[in-house]
Coordinates of C-alpha atoms and ligand atoms in Angstrom, one line a residue:
X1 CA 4.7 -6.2 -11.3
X2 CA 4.2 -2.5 -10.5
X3 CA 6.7 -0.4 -13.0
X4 CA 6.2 3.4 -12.5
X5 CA 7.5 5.3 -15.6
X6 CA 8.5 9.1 -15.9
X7 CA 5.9 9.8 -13.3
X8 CA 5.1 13.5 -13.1
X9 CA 2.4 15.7 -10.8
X10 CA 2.1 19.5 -10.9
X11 CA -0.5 20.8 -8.4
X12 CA -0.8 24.3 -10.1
X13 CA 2.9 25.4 -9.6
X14 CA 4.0 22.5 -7.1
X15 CA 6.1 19.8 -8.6
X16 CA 4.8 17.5 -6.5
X17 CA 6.1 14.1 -8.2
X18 CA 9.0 15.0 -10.6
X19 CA 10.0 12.6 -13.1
X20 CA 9.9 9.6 -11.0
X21 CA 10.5 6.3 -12.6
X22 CA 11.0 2.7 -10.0
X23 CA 9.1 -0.8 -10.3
X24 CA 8.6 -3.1 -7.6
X25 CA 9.1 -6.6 -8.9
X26 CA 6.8 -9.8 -8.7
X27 CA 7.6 -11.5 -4.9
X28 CA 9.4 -8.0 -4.0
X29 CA 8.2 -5.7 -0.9
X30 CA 8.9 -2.4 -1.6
X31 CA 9.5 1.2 1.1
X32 CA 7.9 4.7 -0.1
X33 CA 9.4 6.4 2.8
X34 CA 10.2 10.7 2.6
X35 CA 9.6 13.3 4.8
X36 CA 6.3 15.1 5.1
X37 CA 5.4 16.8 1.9
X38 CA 8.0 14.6 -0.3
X39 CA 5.6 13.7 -2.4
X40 CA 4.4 10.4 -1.5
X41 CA 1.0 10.5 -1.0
X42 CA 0.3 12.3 -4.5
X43 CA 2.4 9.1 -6.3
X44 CA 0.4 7.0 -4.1
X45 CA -2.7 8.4 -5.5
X46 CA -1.5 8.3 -9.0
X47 CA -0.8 4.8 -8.8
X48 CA -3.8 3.9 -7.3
X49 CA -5.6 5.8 -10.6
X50 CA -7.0 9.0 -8.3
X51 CA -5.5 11.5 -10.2
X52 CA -4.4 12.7 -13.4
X53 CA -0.7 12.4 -13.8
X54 CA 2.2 12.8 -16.9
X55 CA 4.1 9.5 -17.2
X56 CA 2.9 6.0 -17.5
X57 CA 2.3 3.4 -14.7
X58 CA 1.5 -0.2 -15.6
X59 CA 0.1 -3.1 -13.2
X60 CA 1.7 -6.0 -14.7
X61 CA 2.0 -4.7 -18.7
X62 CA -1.9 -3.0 -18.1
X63 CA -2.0 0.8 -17.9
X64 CA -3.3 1.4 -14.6
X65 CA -6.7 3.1 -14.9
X66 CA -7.7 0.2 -17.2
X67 CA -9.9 -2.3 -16.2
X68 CA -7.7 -5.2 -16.6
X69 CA -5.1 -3.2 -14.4
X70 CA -7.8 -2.8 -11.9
X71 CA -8.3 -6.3 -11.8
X72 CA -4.9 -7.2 -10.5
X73 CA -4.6 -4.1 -8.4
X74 CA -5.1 -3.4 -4.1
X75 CA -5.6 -0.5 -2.6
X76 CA -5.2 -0.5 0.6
X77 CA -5.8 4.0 1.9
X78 CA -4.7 5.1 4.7
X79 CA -8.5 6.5 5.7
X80 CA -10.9 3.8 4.1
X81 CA -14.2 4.6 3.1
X82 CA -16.5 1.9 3.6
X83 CA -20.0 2.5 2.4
X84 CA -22.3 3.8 5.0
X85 CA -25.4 1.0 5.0
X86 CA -23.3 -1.9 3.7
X87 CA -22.9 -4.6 6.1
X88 CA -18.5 -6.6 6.8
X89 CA -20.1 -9.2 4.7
X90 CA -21.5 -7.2 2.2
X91 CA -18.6 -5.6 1.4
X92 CA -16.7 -8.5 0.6
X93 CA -19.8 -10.1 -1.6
X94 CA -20.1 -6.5 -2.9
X95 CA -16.3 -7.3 -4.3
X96 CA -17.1 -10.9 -4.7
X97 CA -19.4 -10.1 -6.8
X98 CA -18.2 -7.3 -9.1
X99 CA -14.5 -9.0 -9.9
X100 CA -17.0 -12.1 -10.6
X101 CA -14.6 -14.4 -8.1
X102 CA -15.8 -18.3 -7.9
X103 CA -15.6 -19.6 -4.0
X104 CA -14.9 -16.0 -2.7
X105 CA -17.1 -16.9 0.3
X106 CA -14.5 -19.5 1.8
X107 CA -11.8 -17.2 1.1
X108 CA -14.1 -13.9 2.9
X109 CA -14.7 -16.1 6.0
X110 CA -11.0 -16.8 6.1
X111 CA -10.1 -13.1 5.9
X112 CA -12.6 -12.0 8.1
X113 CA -11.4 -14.6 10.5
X114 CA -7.6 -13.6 10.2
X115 CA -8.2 -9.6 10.8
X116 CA -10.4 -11.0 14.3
X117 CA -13.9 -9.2 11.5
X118 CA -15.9 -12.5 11.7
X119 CA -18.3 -11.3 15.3
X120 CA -18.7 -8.7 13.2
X121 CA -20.0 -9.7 10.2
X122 CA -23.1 -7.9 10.3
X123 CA -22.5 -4.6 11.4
X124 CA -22.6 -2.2 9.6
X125 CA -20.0 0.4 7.9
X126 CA -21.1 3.1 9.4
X127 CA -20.6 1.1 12.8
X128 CA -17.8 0.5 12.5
X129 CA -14.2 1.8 14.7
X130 CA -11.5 2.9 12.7
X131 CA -9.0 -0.1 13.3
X132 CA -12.1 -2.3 12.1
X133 CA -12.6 0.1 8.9
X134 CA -9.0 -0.6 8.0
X135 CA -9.1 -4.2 8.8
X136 CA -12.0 -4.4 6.3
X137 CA -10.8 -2.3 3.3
X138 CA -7.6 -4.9 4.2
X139 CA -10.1 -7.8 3.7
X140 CA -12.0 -6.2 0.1
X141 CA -8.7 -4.8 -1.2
X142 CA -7.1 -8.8 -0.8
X143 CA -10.4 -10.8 -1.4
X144 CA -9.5 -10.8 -5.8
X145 CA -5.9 -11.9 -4.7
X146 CA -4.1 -9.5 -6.6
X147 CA -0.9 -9.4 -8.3
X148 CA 0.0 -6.0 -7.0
X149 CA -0.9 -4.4 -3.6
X150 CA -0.4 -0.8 -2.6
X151 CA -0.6 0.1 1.2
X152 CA -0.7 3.0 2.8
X153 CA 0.5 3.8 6.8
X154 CA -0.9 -0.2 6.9
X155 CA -0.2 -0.5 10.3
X156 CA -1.2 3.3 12.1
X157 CA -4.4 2.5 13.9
X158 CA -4.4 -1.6 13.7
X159 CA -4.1 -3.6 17.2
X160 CA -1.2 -5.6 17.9
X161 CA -3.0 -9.0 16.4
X162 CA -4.3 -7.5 13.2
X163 CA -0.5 -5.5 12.7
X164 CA 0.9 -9.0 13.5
X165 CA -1.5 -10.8 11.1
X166 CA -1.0 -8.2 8.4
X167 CA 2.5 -8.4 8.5
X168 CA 2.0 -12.5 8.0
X169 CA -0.3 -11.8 5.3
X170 CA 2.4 -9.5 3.3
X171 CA 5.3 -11.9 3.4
X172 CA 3.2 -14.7 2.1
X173 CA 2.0 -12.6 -0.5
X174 CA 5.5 -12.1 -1.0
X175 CA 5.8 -15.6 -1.4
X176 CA 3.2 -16.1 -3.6
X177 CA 4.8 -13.5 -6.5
X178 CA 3.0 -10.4 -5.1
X179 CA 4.4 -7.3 -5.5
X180 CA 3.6 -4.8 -2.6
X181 CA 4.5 -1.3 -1.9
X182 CA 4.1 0.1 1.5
X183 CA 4.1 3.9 1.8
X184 CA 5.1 4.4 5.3
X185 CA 6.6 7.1 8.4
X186 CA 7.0 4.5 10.3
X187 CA 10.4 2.6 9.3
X188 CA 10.9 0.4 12.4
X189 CA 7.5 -1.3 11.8
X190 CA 8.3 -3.2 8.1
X191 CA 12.1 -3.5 9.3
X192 CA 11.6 -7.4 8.9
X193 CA 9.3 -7.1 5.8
X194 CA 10.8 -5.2 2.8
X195 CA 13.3 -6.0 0.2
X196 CA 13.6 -2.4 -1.6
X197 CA 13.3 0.6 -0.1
X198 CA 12.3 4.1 -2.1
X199 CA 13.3 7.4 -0.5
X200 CA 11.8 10.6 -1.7
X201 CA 12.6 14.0 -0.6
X202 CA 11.2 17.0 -2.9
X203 CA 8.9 15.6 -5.7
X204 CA 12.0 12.7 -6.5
X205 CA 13.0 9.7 -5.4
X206 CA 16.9 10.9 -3.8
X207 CA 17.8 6.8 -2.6
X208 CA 16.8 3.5 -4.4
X209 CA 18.6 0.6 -2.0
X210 CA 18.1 -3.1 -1.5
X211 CA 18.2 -4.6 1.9
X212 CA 21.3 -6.1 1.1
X213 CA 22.7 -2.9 0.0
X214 CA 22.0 -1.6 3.0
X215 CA 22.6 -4.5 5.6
X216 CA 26.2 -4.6 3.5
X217 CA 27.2 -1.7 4.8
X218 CA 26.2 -2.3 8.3
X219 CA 22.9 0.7 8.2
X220 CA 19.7 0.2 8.9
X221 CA 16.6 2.3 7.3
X222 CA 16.3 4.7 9.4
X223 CA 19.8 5.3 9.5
X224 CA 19.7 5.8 5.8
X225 CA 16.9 7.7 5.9
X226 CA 18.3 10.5 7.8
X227 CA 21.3 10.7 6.1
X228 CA 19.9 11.2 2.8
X229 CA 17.2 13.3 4.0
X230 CA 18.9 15.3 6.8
X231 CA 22.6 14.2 6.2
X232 CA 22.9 13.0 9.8
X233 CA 22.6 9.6 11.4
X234 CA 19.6 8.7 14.1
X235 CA 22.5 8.8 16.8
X236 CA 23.2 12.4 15.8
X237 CA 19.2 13.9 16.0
Ligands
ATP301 P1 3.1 13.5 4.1 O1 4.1 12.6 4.6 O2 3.0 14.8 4.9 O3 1.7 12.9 3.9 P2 3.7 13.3 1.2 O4 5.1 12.8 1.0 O5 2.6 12.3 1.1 O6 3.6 14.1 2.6 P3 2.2 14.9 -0.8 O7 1.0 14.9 0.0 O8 2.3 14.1 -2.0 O9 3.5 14.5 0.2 O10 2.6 16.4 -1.1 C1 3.7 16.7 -2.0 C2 3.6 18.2 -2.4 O11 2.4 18.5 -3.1 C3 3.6 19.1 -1.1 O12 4.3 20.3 -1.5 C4 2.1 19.4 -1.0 O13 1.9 20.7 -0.4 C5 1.6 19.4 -2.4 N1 0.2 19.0 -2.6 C6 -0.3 17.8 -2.2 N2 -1.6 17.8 -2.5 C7 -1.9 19.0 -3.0 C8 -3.1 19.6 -3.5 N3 -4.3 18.9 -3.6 N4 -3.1 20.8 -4.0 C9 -1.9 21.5 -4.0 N5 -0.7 21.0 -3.6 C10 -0.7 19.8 -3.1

């Protein structure tokens, strides 16, 4: 479980997360979804244990920059960096190896094999395209199996197989307990995926709705989405 407490970021004198407070549950999918400059990206990041923040944020009951949060935790960036003279496969023994996983090897093949990786085992990082950067920080950030998975723009640059895979690969981590929060522009492309969705205008999160909440009142995302962030449906922009 991923609970986000009293979360607070001040760039110099921009507010850039104010106060937020959400938790995405075990088994949940959760939408970050704002317009540019709402302050996504920088709660993203604070999550994820890149910057210094006020407020608390806890993977499972662990405070996130410790290393038993770190354990359970995915990151998945939006611009990978994979190391420059590591090979696909050493990346994922590189992880292997450091969370000290038994039978990662089976599981690395598997991964490789799902995100179409496994002809390209042995090139190396610096080789590689940017859809086959992001399919491998998919494969490192998954490898330990972690309780609580943080994506962001997943599917902006992947092919249609690897987007189709991925999407696969989130609901049966959904089924399996995980919680996942996807920080995305793109609304129509998790439409069948989440269960919550965040919206954040200004440094706050302005909408908190289920999918049921919504579907009950005949909406759909981005409906929603513009009327809290512009006030007007899609039919009106
Ligand atoms: P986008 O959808 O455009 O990526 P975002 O929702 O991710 O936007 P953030 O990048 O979190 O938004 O930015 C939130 C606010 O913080 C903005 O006003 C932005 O200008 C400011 N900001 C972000 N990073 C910095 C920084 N390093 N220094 C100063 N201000 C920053």
């Amino acid at each position: 479980m991923l609970t986000v407490k009293h979360l607070t970021k001040k760039y110099k004198k921009t507010i850039a997360n104010n106060n937020i407070s959400f938790s995405v549950q075990n088994g949940e999918v959760a939408i970050l979804a704002g317009p540019n400059g709402a302050g996504k990206s920088t709660a993203i990041k604070s999550i994820a244990g890149l910057l210094r923040f006020e407020g608390e944020i806890f993977i499972d009951k662990y405070p996130n920059k410790t290393v038993e949060a770190k354990k359970r935790f995915g990151y998945i960036p939006e611009f990978p960096t994979p190391f420059d003279m590591l090979t696909v496969y050493e990346h994922l023994e590189f992880v292997g190896r450091a969370y000290r996983l038994t039978d990662w090897q089976s599981r690395a093949d598997k991964l490789l094999e799902r995100m179409e990786l496994t002809d390209k085992a042995k090139k190396l990082g610096k080789e590689l395209s940017k859809g086959m950067q992001q399919k491998l920080s998919i494969c490192c950030a998954l490898l330990p199996q972690p309780g609580v998975v943080m994506f962001d723009e997943p599917f902006i640059g992947l092919d249609p197989h690897a987007i189709k895979e991925l999407k696969e690969m989130i609901l049966e981590m959904r089924a399996n307990g995980t919680s996942v929060l996807i920080s995305t522009h793109m609304l129509d492309s998790v439409n069948e995926l989440w269960d919550k969705c965040l919206i954040m205008k200004d440094g706050v999160i302005v909408a908190e709705r289920s999918k049921t909440e919504i579907e009950s009142t005949g909406e759909n995302l981005e409906d929603l989405f513009f009327k809290i962030t512009e006030n007007k449906t899609s039919a009106e922009v």
